[in-house]
Amino acid sequence: MTTAQPLQHEHDPSPPEPDAAADADDEEEESRVWSQIKAEARRDADGEPALASFVYATVLSHPTLAGSLAFHLANKLASSSTLLSSTLLYDLFAAAHAARPDLRAAAAADLLAAGARDPACAGRLSHCLLDYKGFLAVQAHRVAHALWAQGRRALALALQSRVAEVFAVDIHPAAAVGSGVLLDHATGVVIGETAVVGDGVSILHHVTLGGTGEAVGDRHPKVGDGVLIGAGATILGNVRIGAGAKIGAGSLVLADVPPGATAVGNPARLLLGGDQRGGAPAGESMDHASFMLEWSDYTI
């Protein structure tokens, strides 16, 4: 394993080039997700009168997923101490989603990822939208990331600080995060300034993607598509975690991990291949433990 070379962000903060066919597909998926959420919300409002007003105000009164998300995030993150009012934040989130269709598409993909990978979600996308702080933290980060790219860095950092305070998830606004990302439980997740997180990645609670000290420049991990990072794992430095790799819970990773490999232990050592379910990337299968079948010196 060798130290990674500097890497350009795979997920550029600027809006992608227009693609009419892709945009149409994204809009169709967003519409399908939103229809499911509204149907679930109506059932919840009917079944739990104590939540009916909240569900109506947050979901059922909005014509789109983007509108609902902007309203919900604005109310969650409003703060009198920073003068970030719910009205200011709503306008900020709504404007970002209007200008960046890719942010809306990513939100829908993140909801579907939670529904597919998190057994506690059990496919109830409305519960993810309303109650899962990992999902909400990532959506707020996407807007902070867009602000950072526009040079509005003071506001981006203020938003990051408020997200960390409310959701206990600290993602630097310069960090690049792909779509279809799941932060499961999410408490204590820290992602540094020059980190890159690919598409289809699943990250458990108390994970750190950090630096190794006082180094400047490109100094944080680059996580490929379809990676699974277990609870309490720490990945430090400008290292590459290859596509479909798995980082075991509690592991300390200080060097590159090849695609499809499993890294376990403190310091981590590699187990190469042979532990994916049905060929699915670890980030999708959420397979945390099959590597133990191949780990002959594992003891209890």
PDB file of C-alpha atoms in Angstrom:
ATOM      1  CA  MET A   1       0.000   0.000   0.000  1.00  0.00           C
ATOM      2  CA  THR A   2       1.353   3.427  -0.945  1.00  0.00           C
ATOM      3  CA  THR A   3       0.445   6.945  -0.018  1.00  0.00           C
ATOM      4  CA  ALA A   4      -2.055   8.472  -2.429  1.00  0.00           C
ATOM      5  CA  GLN A   5      -1.071  11.248  -4.788  1.00  0.00           C
ATOM      6  CA  PRO A   6      -3.090  14.483  -4.822  1.00  0.00           C
ATOM      7  CA  LEU A   7      -6.450  13.938  -6.459  1.00  0.00           C
ATOM      8  CA  GLN A   8      -8.831  16.373  -8.065  1.00  0.00           C
ATOM      9  CA  HIS A   9     -12.361  16.276  -6.671  1.00  0.00           C
ATOM     10  CA  GLU A  10     -14.354  13.774  -8.692  1.00  0.00           C
ATOM     11  CA  HIS A  11     -17.569  15.556  -7.671  1.00  0.00           C
ATOM     12  CA  ASP A  12     -17.023  19.085  -8.904  1.00  0.00           C
ATOM     13  CA  PRO A  13     -18.939  21.799  -6.989  1.00  0.00           C
ATOM     14  CA  SER A  14     -20.003  23.567 -10.171  1.00  0.00           C
ATOM     15  CA  PRO A  15     -23.327  22.628 -11.809  1.00  0.00           C
ATOM     16  CA  PRO A  16     -23.009  19.793 -14.313  1.00  0.00           C
ATOM     17  CA  GLU A  17     -23.426  20.411 -18.014  1.00  0.00           C
ATOM     18  CA  PRO A  18     -27.093  20.202 -19.075  1.00  0.00           C
ATOM     19  CA  ASP A  19     -28.216  16.772 -20.268  1.00  0.00           C
ATOM     20  CA  ALA A  20     -31.875  16.806 -21.260  1.00  0.00           C
ATOM     21  CA  ALA A  21     -32.343  13.024 -21.119  1.00  0.00           C
ATOM     22  CA  ALA A  22     -30.624  12.689 -17.749  1.00  0.00           C
ATOM     23  CA  ASP A  23     -32.543  15.658 -16.350  1.00  0.00           C
ATOM     24  CA  ALA A  24     -35.823  14.092 -17.456  1.00  0.00           C
ATOM     25  CA  ASP A  25     -34.898  10.811 -15.774  1.00  0.00           C
ATOM     26  CA  ASP A  26     -33.950  12.652 -12.574  1.00  0.00           C
ATOM     27  CA  GLU A  27     -37.216  14.583 -12.575  1.00  0.00           C
ATOM     28  CA  GLU A  28     -39.195  11.378 -13.061  1.00  0.00           C
ATOM     29  CA  GLU A  29     -37.413   9.687 -10.161  1.00  0.00           C
ATOM     30  CA  GLU A  30     -37.837  12.750  -7.954  1.00  0.00           C
ATOM     31  CA  SER A  31     -41.549  12.804  -8.773  1.00  0.00           C
ATOM     32  CA  ARG A  32     -41.874   9.107  -7.962  1.00  0.00           C
ATOM     33  CA  VAL A  33     -40.065   9.538  -4.636  1.00  0.00           C
ATOM     34  CA  TRP A  34     -42.194  12.547  -3.756  1.00  0.00           C
ATOM     35  CA  SER A  35     -45.431  10.695  -4.549  1.00  0.00           C
ATOM     36  CA  GLN A  36     -44.390   7.868  -2.234  1.00  0.00           C
ATOM     37  CA  ILE A  37     -43.473  10.292   0.536  1.00  0.00           C
ATOM     38  CA  LYS A  38     -46.816  12.092   0.321  1.00  0.00           C
ATOM     39  CA  ALA A  39     -48.762   8.825   0.417  1.00  0.00           C
ATOM     40  CA  GLU A  40     -46.817   7.693   3.495  1.00  0.00           C
ATOM     41  CA  ALA A  41     -47.261  11.093   5.140  1.00  0.00           C
ATOM     42  CA  ARG A  42     -51.021  10.990   4.654  1.00  0.00           C
ATOM     43  CA  ARG A  43     -51.178   7.592   6.354  1.00  0.00           C
ATOM     44  CA  ASP A  44     -49.046   8.849   9.236  1.00  0.00           C
ATOM     45  CA  ALA A  45     -51.174  11.974   9.657  1.00  0.00           C
ATOM     46  CA  ASP A  46     -54.347   9.884   9.710  1.00  0.00           C
ATOM     47  CA  GLY A  47     -52.884   7.337  12.116  1.00  0.00           C
ATOM     48  CA  GLU A  48     -51.233   9.757  14.538  1.00  0.00           C
ATOM     49  CA  PRO A  49     -53.283  12.931  15.095  1.00  0.00           C
ATOM     50  CA  ALA A  50     -50.583  14.396  17.364  1.00  0.00           C
ATOM     51  CA  LEU A  51     -48.312  14.657  14.318  1.00  0.00           C
ATOM     52  CA  ALA A  52     -50.929  15.687  11.772  1.00  0.00           C
ATOM     53  CA  SER A  53     -50.150  19.421  11.870  1.00  0.00           C
ATOM     54  CA  PHE A  54     -46.402  18.818  11.625  1.00  0.00           C
ATOM     55  CA  VAL A  55     -46.793  16.372   8.742  1.00  0.00           C
ATOM     56  CA  TYR A  56     -49.121  18.705   6.873  1.00  0.00           C
ATOM     57  CA  ALA A  57     -46.880  21.754   7.346  1.00  0.00           C
ATOM     58  CA  THR A  58     -43.683  19.919   6.469  1.00  0.00           C
ATOM     59  CA  VAL A  59     -44.830  17.569   3.700  1.00  0.00           C
ATOM     60  CA  LEU A  60     -48.392  17.720   2.511  1.00  0.00           C
ATOM     61  CA  SER A  61     -48.586  21.505   2.029  1.00  0.00           C
ATOM     62  CA  HIS A  62     -45.657  21.496  -0.427  1.00  0.00           C
ATOM     63  CA  PRO A  63     -45.924  20.689  -4.137  1.00  0.00           C
ATOM     64  CA  THR A  64     -42.374  19.326  -4.456  1.00  0.00           C
ATOM     65  CA  LEU A  65     -39.715  17.433  -2.540  1.00  0.00           C
ATOM     66  CA  ALA A  66     -37.389  20.433  -2.849  1.00  0.00           C
ATOM     67  CA  GLY A  67     -39.951  22.730  -1.230  1.00  0.00           C
ATOM     68  CA  SER A  68     -40.573  20.323   1.624  1.00  0.00           C
ATOM     69  CA  LEU A  69     -36.863  19.819   2.203  1.00  0.00           C
ATOM     70  CA  ALA A  70     -36.139  23.558   2.178  1.00  0.00           C
ATOM     71  CA  PHE A  71     -38.929  24.197   4.692  1.00  0.00           C
ATOM     72  CA  HIS A  72     -37.862  21.346   6.981  1.00  0.00           C
ATOM     73  CA  LEU A  73     -34.154  22.203   6.965  1.00  0.00           C
ATOM     74  CA  ALA A  74     -34.898  25.884   7.535  1.00  0.00           C
ATOM     75  CA  ASN A  75     -36.924  25.131  10.638  1.00  0.00           C
ATOM     76  CA  LYS A  76     -34.415  22.607  11.947  1.00  0.00           C
ATOM     77  CA  LEU A  77     -31.414  24.920  11.514  1.00  0.00           C
ATOM     78  CA  ALA A  78     -32.857  28.328  12.371  1.00  0.00           C
ATOM     79  CA  SER A  79     -30.854  30.010  15.123  1.00  0.00           C
ATOM     80  CA  SER A  80     -31.433  33.264  16.979  1.00  0.00           C
ATOM     81  CA  SER A  81     -27.800  33.362  18.129  1.00  0.00           C
ATOM     82  CA  THR A  82     -26.468  33.558  14.552  1.00  0.00           C
ATOM     83  CA  LEU A  83     -29.490  35.432  13.141  1.00  0.00           C
ATOM     84  CA  LEU A  84     -29.989  32.586  10.671  1.00  0.00           C
ATOM     85  CA  SER A  85     -33.759  32.880  10.565  1.00  0.00           C
ATOM     86  CA  SER A  86     -36.014  30.207   9.157  1.00  0.00           C
ATOM     87  CA  THR A  87     -37.074  32.640   6.416  1.00  0.00           C
ATOM     88  CA  LEU A  88     -33.482  33.366   5.405  1.00  0.00           C
ATOM     89  CA  LEU A  89     -32.584  29.689   5.394  1.00  0.00           C
ATOM     90  CA  TYR A  90     -35.700  28.701   3.464  1.00  0.00           C
ATOM     91  CA  ASP A  91     -34.881  31.222   0.750  1.00  0.00           C
ATOM     92  CA  LEU A  92     -31.278  29.981   0.702  1.00  0.00           C
ATOM     93  CA  PHE A  93     -32.193  26.307   0.335  1.00  0.00           C
ATOM     94  CA  ALA A  94     -34.997  26.970  -2.137  1.00  0.00           C
ATOM     95  CA  ALA A  95     -32.738  29.102  -4.343  1.00  0.00           C
ATOM     96  CA  ALA A  96     -29.987  26.467  -4.302  1.00  0.00           C
ATOM     97  CA  HIS A  97     -32.395  23.704  -5.315  1.00  0.00           C
ATOM     98  CA  ALA A  98     -33.925  25.856  -8.043  1.00  0.00           C
ATOM     99  CA  ALA A  99     -30.508  26.650  -9.519  1.00  0.00           C
ATOM    100  CA  ARG A 100     -29.042  23.168  -9.132  1.00  0.00           C
ATOM    101  CA  PRO A 101     -31.254  20.283 -10.346  1.00  0.00           C
ATOM    102  CA  ASP A 102     -28.404  17.939  -9.414  1.00  0.00           C
ATOM    103  CA  LEU A 103     -28.971  18.792  -5.731  1.00  0.00           C
ATOM    104  CA  ARG A 104     -32.586  17.682  -6.044  1.00  0.00           C
ATOM    105  CA  ALA A 105     -31.572  14.491  -7.848  1.00  0.00           C
ATOM    106  CA  ALA A 106     -28.994  13.739  -5.153  1.00  0.00           C
ATOM    107  CA  ALA A 107     -31.603  14.202  -2.402  1.00  0.00           C
ATOM    108  CA  ALA A 108     -33.906  11.695  -4.108  1.00  0.00           C
ATOM    109  CA  ALA A 109     -31.010   9.251  -4.536  1.00  0.00           C
ATOM    110  CA  ASP A 110     -30.076   9.619  -0.863  1.00  0.00           C
ATOM    111  CA  LEU A 111     -33.662   8.886   0.179  1.00  0.00           C
ATOM    112  CA  LEU A 112     -33.740   5.765  -1.969  1.00  0.00           C
ATOM    113  CA  ALA A 113     -30.387   4.686  -0.530  1.00  0.00           C
ATOM    114  CA  ALA A 114     -31.754   4.903   3.010  1.00  0.00           C
ATOM    115  CA  GLY A 115     -34.882   3.011   2.026  1.00  0.00           C
ATOM    116  CA  ALA A 116     -32.869   0.219   0.417  1.00  0.00           C
ATOM    117  CA  ARG A 117     -29.962  -0.118   2.869  1.00  0.00           C
ATOM    118  CA  ASP A 118     -31.232   0.837   6.320  1.00  0.00           C
ATOM    119  CA  PRO A 119     -33.402  -1.910   7.847  1.00  0.00           C
ATOM    120  CA  ALA A 120     -34.767   0.578  10.387  1.00  0.00           C
ATOM    121  CA  CYS A 121     -36.112   2.704   7.549  1.00  0.00           C
ATOM    122  CA  ALA A 122     -37.939  -0.286   6.069  1.00  0.00           C
ATOM    123  CA  GLY A 123     -38.539   1.620   2.855  1.00  0.00           C
ATOM    124  CA  ARG A 124     -40.452   4.451   4.565  1.00  0.00           C
ATOM    125  CA  LEU A 125     -38.947   7.415   2.756  1.00  0.00           C
ATOM    126  CA  SER A 126     -41.111   9.932   4.621  1.00  0.00           C
ATOM    127  CA  HIS A 127     -39.514   8.876   7.913  1.00  0.00           C
ATOM    128  CA  CYS A 128     -36.072   9.422   6.426  1.00  0.00           C
ATOM    129  CA  LEU A 129     -37.033  12.880   5.173  1.00  0.00           C
ATOM    130  CA  LEU A 130     -38.552  13.947   8.475  1.00  0.00           C
ATOM    131  CA  ASP A 131     -36.471  12.178  11.107  1.00  0.00           C
ATOM    132  CA  TYR A 132     -33.081  10.923   9.882  1.00  0.00           C
ATOM    133  CA  LYS A 133     -30.443  13.468  10.778  1.00  0.00           C
ATOM    134  CA  GLY A 134     -27.809  11.823   8.573  1.00  0.00           C
ATOM    135  CA  PHE A 135     -29.949  12.490   5.511  1.00  0.00           C
ATOM    136  CA  LEU A 136     -30.733  16.038   6.598  1.00  0.00           C
ATOM    137  CA  ALA A 137     -27.098  16.815   7.396  1.00  0.00           C
ATOM    138  CA  VAL A 138     -25.983  15.700   3.936  1.00  0.00           C
ATOM    139  CA  GLN A 139     -28.649  17.830   2.215  1.00  0.00           C
ATOM    140  CA  ALA A 140     -27.607  20.892   4.200  1.00  0.00           C
ATOM    141  CA  HIS A 141     -23.980  20.138   3.360  1.00  0.00           C
ATOM    142  CA  ARG A 142     -24.753  20.061  -0.364  1.00  0.00           C
ATOM    143  CA  VAL A 143     -26.040  23.638  -0.135  1.00  0.00           C
ATOM    144  CA  ALA A 144     -23.031  24.720   1.969  1.00  0.00           C
ATOM    145  CA  HIS A 145     -20.771  23.108  -0.659  1.00  0.00           C
ATOM    146  CA  ALA A 146     -22.479  25.113  -3.412  1.00  0.00           C
ATOM    147  CA  LEU A 147     -22.045  28.307  -1.375  1.00  0.00           C
ATOM    148  CA  TRP A 148     -18.353  27.521  -0.875  1.00  0.00           C
ATOM    149  CA  ALA A 149     -17.899  27.113  -4.619  1.00  0.00           C
ATOM    150  CA  GLN A 150     -19.564  30.492  -5.183  1.00  0.00           C
ATOM    151  CA  GLY A 151     -17.047  32.159  -2.853  1.00  0.00           C
ATOM    152  CA  ARG A 152     -19.664  32.712  -0.115  1.00  0.00           C
ATOM    153  CA  ARG A 153     -17.376  31.035   2.376  1.00  0.00           C
ATOM    154  CA  ALA A 154     -18.409  32.882   5.532  1.00  0.00           C
ATOM    155  CA  LEU A 155     -22.035  31.785   5.034  1.00  0.00           C
ATOM    156  CA  ALA A 156     -20.972  28.248   4.105  1.00  0.00           C
ATOM    157  CA  LEU A 157     -18.953  27.952   7.323  1.00  0.00           C
ATOM    158  CA  ALA A 158     -21.790  29.400   9.399  1.00  0.00           C
ATOM    159  CA  LEU A 159     -24.116  26.780   7.924  1.00  0.00           C
ATOM    160  CA  GLN A 160     -21.572  24.011   8.596  1.00  0.00           C
ATOM    161  CA  SER A 161     -21.273  25.119  12.222  1.00  0.00           C
ATOM    162  CA  ARG A 162     -25.043  25.122  12.694  1.00  0.00           C
ATOM    163  CA  VAL A 163     -25.413  21.675  11.082  1.00  0.00           C
ATOM    164  CA  ALA A 164     -22.734  20.284  13.418  1.00  0.00           C
ATOM    165  CA  GLU A 165     -24.519  21.816  16.409  1.00  0.00           C
ATOM    166  CA  VAL A 166     -27.963  20.466  15.483  1.00  0.00           C
ATOM    167  CA  PHE A 167     -27.171  17.112  13.859  1.00  0.00           C
ATOM    168  CA  ALA A 168     -23.750  16.232  15.381  1.00  0.00           C
ATOM    169  CA  VAL A 169     -22.378  15.779  11.846  1.00  0.00           C
ATOM    170  CA  ASP A 170     -19.396  17.948  10.879  1.00  0.00           C
ATOM    171  CA  ILE A 171     -18.673  18.101   7.128  1.00  0.00           C
ATOM    172  CA  HIS A 172     -16.437  20.890   5.887  1.00  0.00           C
ATOM    173  CA  PRO A 173     -18.254  22.786   3.115  1.00  0.00           C
ATOM    174  CA  ALA A 174     -15.342  22.248   0.713  1.00  0.00           C
ATOM    175  CA  ALA A 175     -15.609  18.445   0.996  1.00  0.00           C
ATOM    176  CA  ALA A 176     -17.142  16.771  -2.069  1.00  0.00           C
ATOM    177  CA  VAL A 177     -19.937  14.245  -1.439  1.00  0.00           C
ATOM    178  CA  GLY A 178     -21.513  12.096  -4.159  1.00  0.00           C
ATOM    179  CA  SER A 179     -25.127  10.930  -4.489  1.00  0.00           C
ATOM    180  CA  GLY A 180     -26.882   7.886  -3.087  1.00  0.00           C
ATOM    181  CA  VAL A 181     -24.991   8.397   0.180  1.00  0.00           C
ATOM    182  CA  LEU A 182     -26.192   6.961   3.495  1.00  0.00           C
ATOM    183  CA  LEU A 183     -25.053   8.275   6.873  1.00  0.00           C
ATOM    184  CA  ASP A 184     -26.557   5.616   9.131  1.00  0.00           C
ATOM    185  CA  HIS A 185     -27.206   7.020  12.650  1.00  0.00           C
ATOM    186  CA  ALA A 186     -24.648   9.710  11.690  1.00  0.00           C
ATOM    187  CA  THR A 187     -23.721  10.963  15.174  1.00  0.00           C
ATOM    188  CA  GLY A 188     -20.081  11.986  15.331  1.00  0.00           C
ATOM    189  CA  VAL A 189     -19.300  11.798  11.594  1.00  0.00           C
ATOM    190  CA  VAL A 190     -16.443  14.167  10.692  1.00  0.00           C
ATOM    191  CA  ILE A 191     -15.357  14.796   7.076  1.00  0.00           C
ATOM    192  CA  GLY A 192     -12.431  17.121   6.403  1.00  0.00           C
ATOM    193  CA  GLU A 193     -11.949  19.929   3.926  1.00  0.00           C
ATOM    194  CA  THR A 194     -10.261  18.089   1.039  1.00  0.00           C
ATOM    195  CA  ALA A 195     -12.084  14.779   1.470  1.00  0.00           C
ATOM    196  CA  VAL A 196     -14.008  13.222  -1.414  1.00  0.00           C
ATOM    197  CA  VAL A 197     -16.866  10.752  -0.890  1.00  0.00           C
ATOM    198  CA  GLY A 198     -18.071   8.886  -3.984  1.00  0.00           C
ATOM    199  CA  ASP A 199     -21.512   7.728  -5.065  1.00  0.00           C
ATOM    200  CA  GLY A 200     -23.310   4.894  -3.283  1.00  0.00           C
ATOM    201  CA  VAL A 201     -21.185   5.148  -0.127  1.00  0.00           C
ATOM    202  CA  SER A 202     -22.510   4.075   3.285  1.00  0.00           C
ATOM    203  CA  ILE A 203     -20.975   5.528   6.451  1.00  0.00           C
ATOM    204  CA  LEU A 204     -21.881   4.560  10.015  1.00  0.00           C
ATOM    205  CA  HIS A 205     -21.684   6.724  13.134  1.00  0.00           C
ATOM    206  CA  HIS A 206     -18.470   8.109  14.665  1.00  0.00           C
ATOM    207  CA  VAL A 207     -16.510   7.847  11.415  1.00  0.00           C
ATOM    208  CA  THR A 208     -13.683  10.322  10.786  1.00  0.00           C
ATOM    209  CA  LEU A 209     -12.245  11.191   7.383  1.00  0.00           C
ATOM    210  CA  GLY A 210      -9.462  13.400   8.688  1.00  0.00           C
ATOM    211  CA  GLY A 211      -5.945  14.660   8.310  1.00  0.00           C
ATOM    212  CA  THR A 212      -2.812  13.420  10.042  1.00  0.00           C
ATOM    213  CA  GLY A 213      -1.693  16.619  11.713  1.00  0.00           C
ATOM    214  CA  GLU A 214      -0.673  20.093  10.614  1.00  0.00           C
ATOM    215  CA  ALA A 215      -0.239  19.297   6.918  1.00  0.00           C
ATOM    216  CA  VAL A 216      -1.818  21.770   4.508  1.00  0.00           C
ATOM    217  CA  GLY A 217      -3.226  21.309   1.026  1.00  0.00           C
ATOM    218  CA  ASP A 218      -4.808  18.064  -0.162  1.00  0.00           C
ATOM    219  CA  ARG A 219      -4.677  16.099   3.089  1.00  0.00           C
ATOM    220  CA  HIS A 220      -7.904  14.116   3.509  1.00  0.00           C
ATOM    221  CA  PRO A 221      -9.161  10.708   2.293  1.00  0.00           C
ATOM    222  CA  LYS A 222     -10.614  10.029  -1.154  1.00  0.00           C
ATOM    223  CA  VAL A 223     -13.395   7.440  -0.820  1.00  0.00           C
ATOM    224  CA  GLY A 224     -14.440   5.649  -4.005  1.00  0.00           C
ATOM    225  CA  ASP A 225     -17.928   4.640  -5.132  1.00  0.00           C
ATOM    226  CA  GLY A 226     -19.781   1.892  -3.259  1.00  0.00           C
ATOM    227  CA  VAL A 227     -17.564   1.899  -0.158  1.00  0.00           C
ATOM    228  CA  LEU A 228     -18.817   0.812   3.269  1.00  0.00           C
ATOM    229  CA  ILE A 229     -17.225   2.422   6.356  1.00  0.00           C
ATOM    230  CA  GLY A 230     -18.139   0.771   9.654  1.00  0.00           C
ATOM    231  CA  ALA A 231     -18.953   2.470  12.949  1.00  0.00           C
ATOM    232  CA  GLY A 232     -16.064   4.191  14.679  1.00  0.00           C
ATOM    233  CA  ALA A 233     -13.633   3.798  11.778  1.00  0.00           C
ATOM    234  CA  THR A 234     -10.948   6.439  11.326  1.00  0.00           C
ATOM    235  CA  ILE A 235      -9.292   7.142   7.959  1.00  0.00           C
ATOM    236  CA  LEU A 236      -6.505   9.696   8.057  1.00  0.00           C
ATOM    237  CA  GLY A 237      -4.473  11.448   5.393  1.00  0.00           C
ATOM    238  CA  ASN A 238      -4.615  11.791   1.630  1.00  0.00           C
ATOM    239  CA  VAL A 239      -5.244   8.101   1.038  1.00  0.00           C
ATOM    240  CA  ARG A 240      -7.482   6.369  -1.480  1.00  0.00           C
ATOM    241  CA  ILE A 241     -10.204   3.916  -0.521  1.00  0.00           C
ATOM    242  CA  GLY A 242     -10.928   1.980  -3.704  1.00  0.00           C
ATOM    243  CA  ALA A 243     -14.395   1.426  -5.122  1.00  0.00           C
ATOM    244  CA  GLY A 244     -16.421  -1.253  -3.345  1.00  0.00           C
ATOM    245  CA  ALA A 245     -13.968  -1.516  -0.440  1.00  0.00           C
ATOM    246  CA  LYS A 246     -14.999  -2.150   3.140  1.00  0.00           C
ATOM    247  CA  ILE A 247     -13.548  -0.540   6.270  1.00  0.00           C
ATOM    248  CA  GLY A 248     -14.363  -2.591   9.365  1.00  0.00           C
ATOM    249  CA  ALA A 249     -15.844  -0.997  12.478  1.00  0.00           C
ATOM    250  CA  GLY A 250     -13.256   0.589  14.724  1.00  0.00           C
ATOM    251  CA  SER A 251     -10.450   0.337  12.174  1.00  0.00           C
ATOM    252  CA  LEU A 252      -7.646   2.863  11.795  1.00  0.00           C
ATOM    253  CA  VAL A 253      -6.653   3.302   8.138  1.00  0.00           C
ATOM    254  CA  LEU A 254      -3.486   5.246   7.275  1.00  0.00           C
ATOM    255  CA  ALA A 255      -2.720   3.934   3.758  1.00  0.00           C
ATOM    256  CA  ASP A 256      -4.491   3.092   0.500  1.00  0.00           C
ATOM    257  CA  VAL A 257      -7.102   0.332   0.387  1.00  0.00           C
ATOM    258  CA  PRO A 258      -7.475  -1.359  -3.038  1.00  0.00           C
ATOM    259  CA  PRO A 259     -10.879  -1.643  -4.744  1.00  0.00           C
ATOM    260  CA  GLY A 260     -13.017  -4.456  -3.334  1.00  0.00           C
ATOM    261  CA  ALA A 261     -10.681  -5.111  -0.383  1.00  0.00           C
ATOM    262  CA  THR A 262     -11.547  -5.174   3.308  1.00  0.00           C
ATOM    263  CA  ALA A 263      -9.448  -3.295   5.868  1.00  0.00           C
ATOM    264  CA  VAL A 264      -9.840  -4.264   9.536  1.00  0.00           C
ATOM    265  CA  GLY A 265      -8.034  -3.603  12.779  1.00  0.00           C
ATOM    266  CA  ASN A 266      -5.956  -0.913  14.462  1.00  0.00           C
ATOM    267  CA  PRO A 267      -3.765  -0.341  12.577  1.00  0.00           C
ATOM    268  CA  ALA A 268      -5.769  -1.807   9.709  1.00  0.00           C
ATOM    269  CA  ARG A 269      -4.600  -4.770   7.649  1.00  0.00           C
ATOM    270  CA  LEU A 270      -6.019  -5.959   4.362  1.00  0.00           C
ATOM    271  CA  LEU A 271      -8.198  -8.916   3.460  1.00  0.00           C
ATOM    272  CA  LEU A 272      -8.427  -9.008  -0.319  1.00  0.00           C
ATOM    273  CA  GLY A 273     -11.756  -9.753  -2.000  1.00  0.00           C
ATOM    274  CA  GLY A 274     -14.173 -12.629  -1.567  1.00  0.00           C
ATOM    275  CA  ASP A 275     -16.507 -10.946   0.891  1.00  0.00           C
ATOM    276  CA  GLN A 276     -19.168  -9.216  -1.198  1.00  0.00           C
ATOM    277  CA  ARG A 277     -22.729 -10.470  -1.269  1.00  0.00           C
ATOM    278  CA  GLY A 278     -23.971 -11.329  -4.723  1.00  0.00           C
ATOM    279  CA  GLY A 279     -21.373  -9.084  -6.322  1.00  0.00           C
ATOM    280  CA  ALA A 280     -22.939  -5.930  -4.847  1.00  0.00           C
ATOM    281  CA  PRO A 281     -20.556  -3.224  -3.618  1.00  0.00           C
ATOM    282  CA  ALA A 282     -20.148  -3.217   0.144  1.00  0.00           C
ATOM    283  CA  GLY A 283     -21.752   0.212   0.361  1.00  0.00           C
ATOM    284  CA  GLU A 284     -24.969  -1.240  -1.022  1.00  0.00           C
ATOM    285  CA  SER A 285     -24.953  -4.681   0.616  1.00  0.00           C
ATOM    286  CA  MET A 286     -24.198  -3.242   4.093  1.00  0.00           C
ATOM    287  CA  ASP A 287     -22.314  -6.494   4.725  1.00  0.00           C
ATOM    288  CA  HIS A 288     -20.270  -5.757   7.842  1.00  0.00           C
ATOM    289  CA  ALA A 289     -19.223  -9.198   8.998  1.00  0.00           C
ATOM    290  CA  SER A 290     -18.769 -11.780   6.232  1.00  0.00           C
ATOM    291  CA  PHE A 291     -15.021 -11.114   6.191  1.00  0.00           C
ATOM    292  CA  MET A 292     -14.785 -12.947   9.528  1.00  0.00           C
ATOM    293  CA  LEU A 293     -15.376 -16.238   7.712  1.00  0.00           C
ATOM    294  CA  GLU A 294     -12.014 -15.703   5.998  1.00  0.00           C
ATOM    295  CA  TRP A 295     -10.196 -14.307   9.031  1.00  0.00           C
ATOM    296  CA  SER A 296      -8.721 -17.485  10.440  1.00  0.00           C
ATOM    297  CA  ASP A 297      -7.146 -15.971  13.541  1.00  0.00           C
ATOM    298  CA  TYR A 298     -10.286 -14.185  14.688  1.00  0.00           C
ATOM    299  CA  THR A 299     -10.997 -14.993  18.322  1.00  0.00           C
ATOM    300  CA  ILE A 300     -13.508 -13.988  20.972  1.00  0.00           C
TER     301      ILE A 300
END
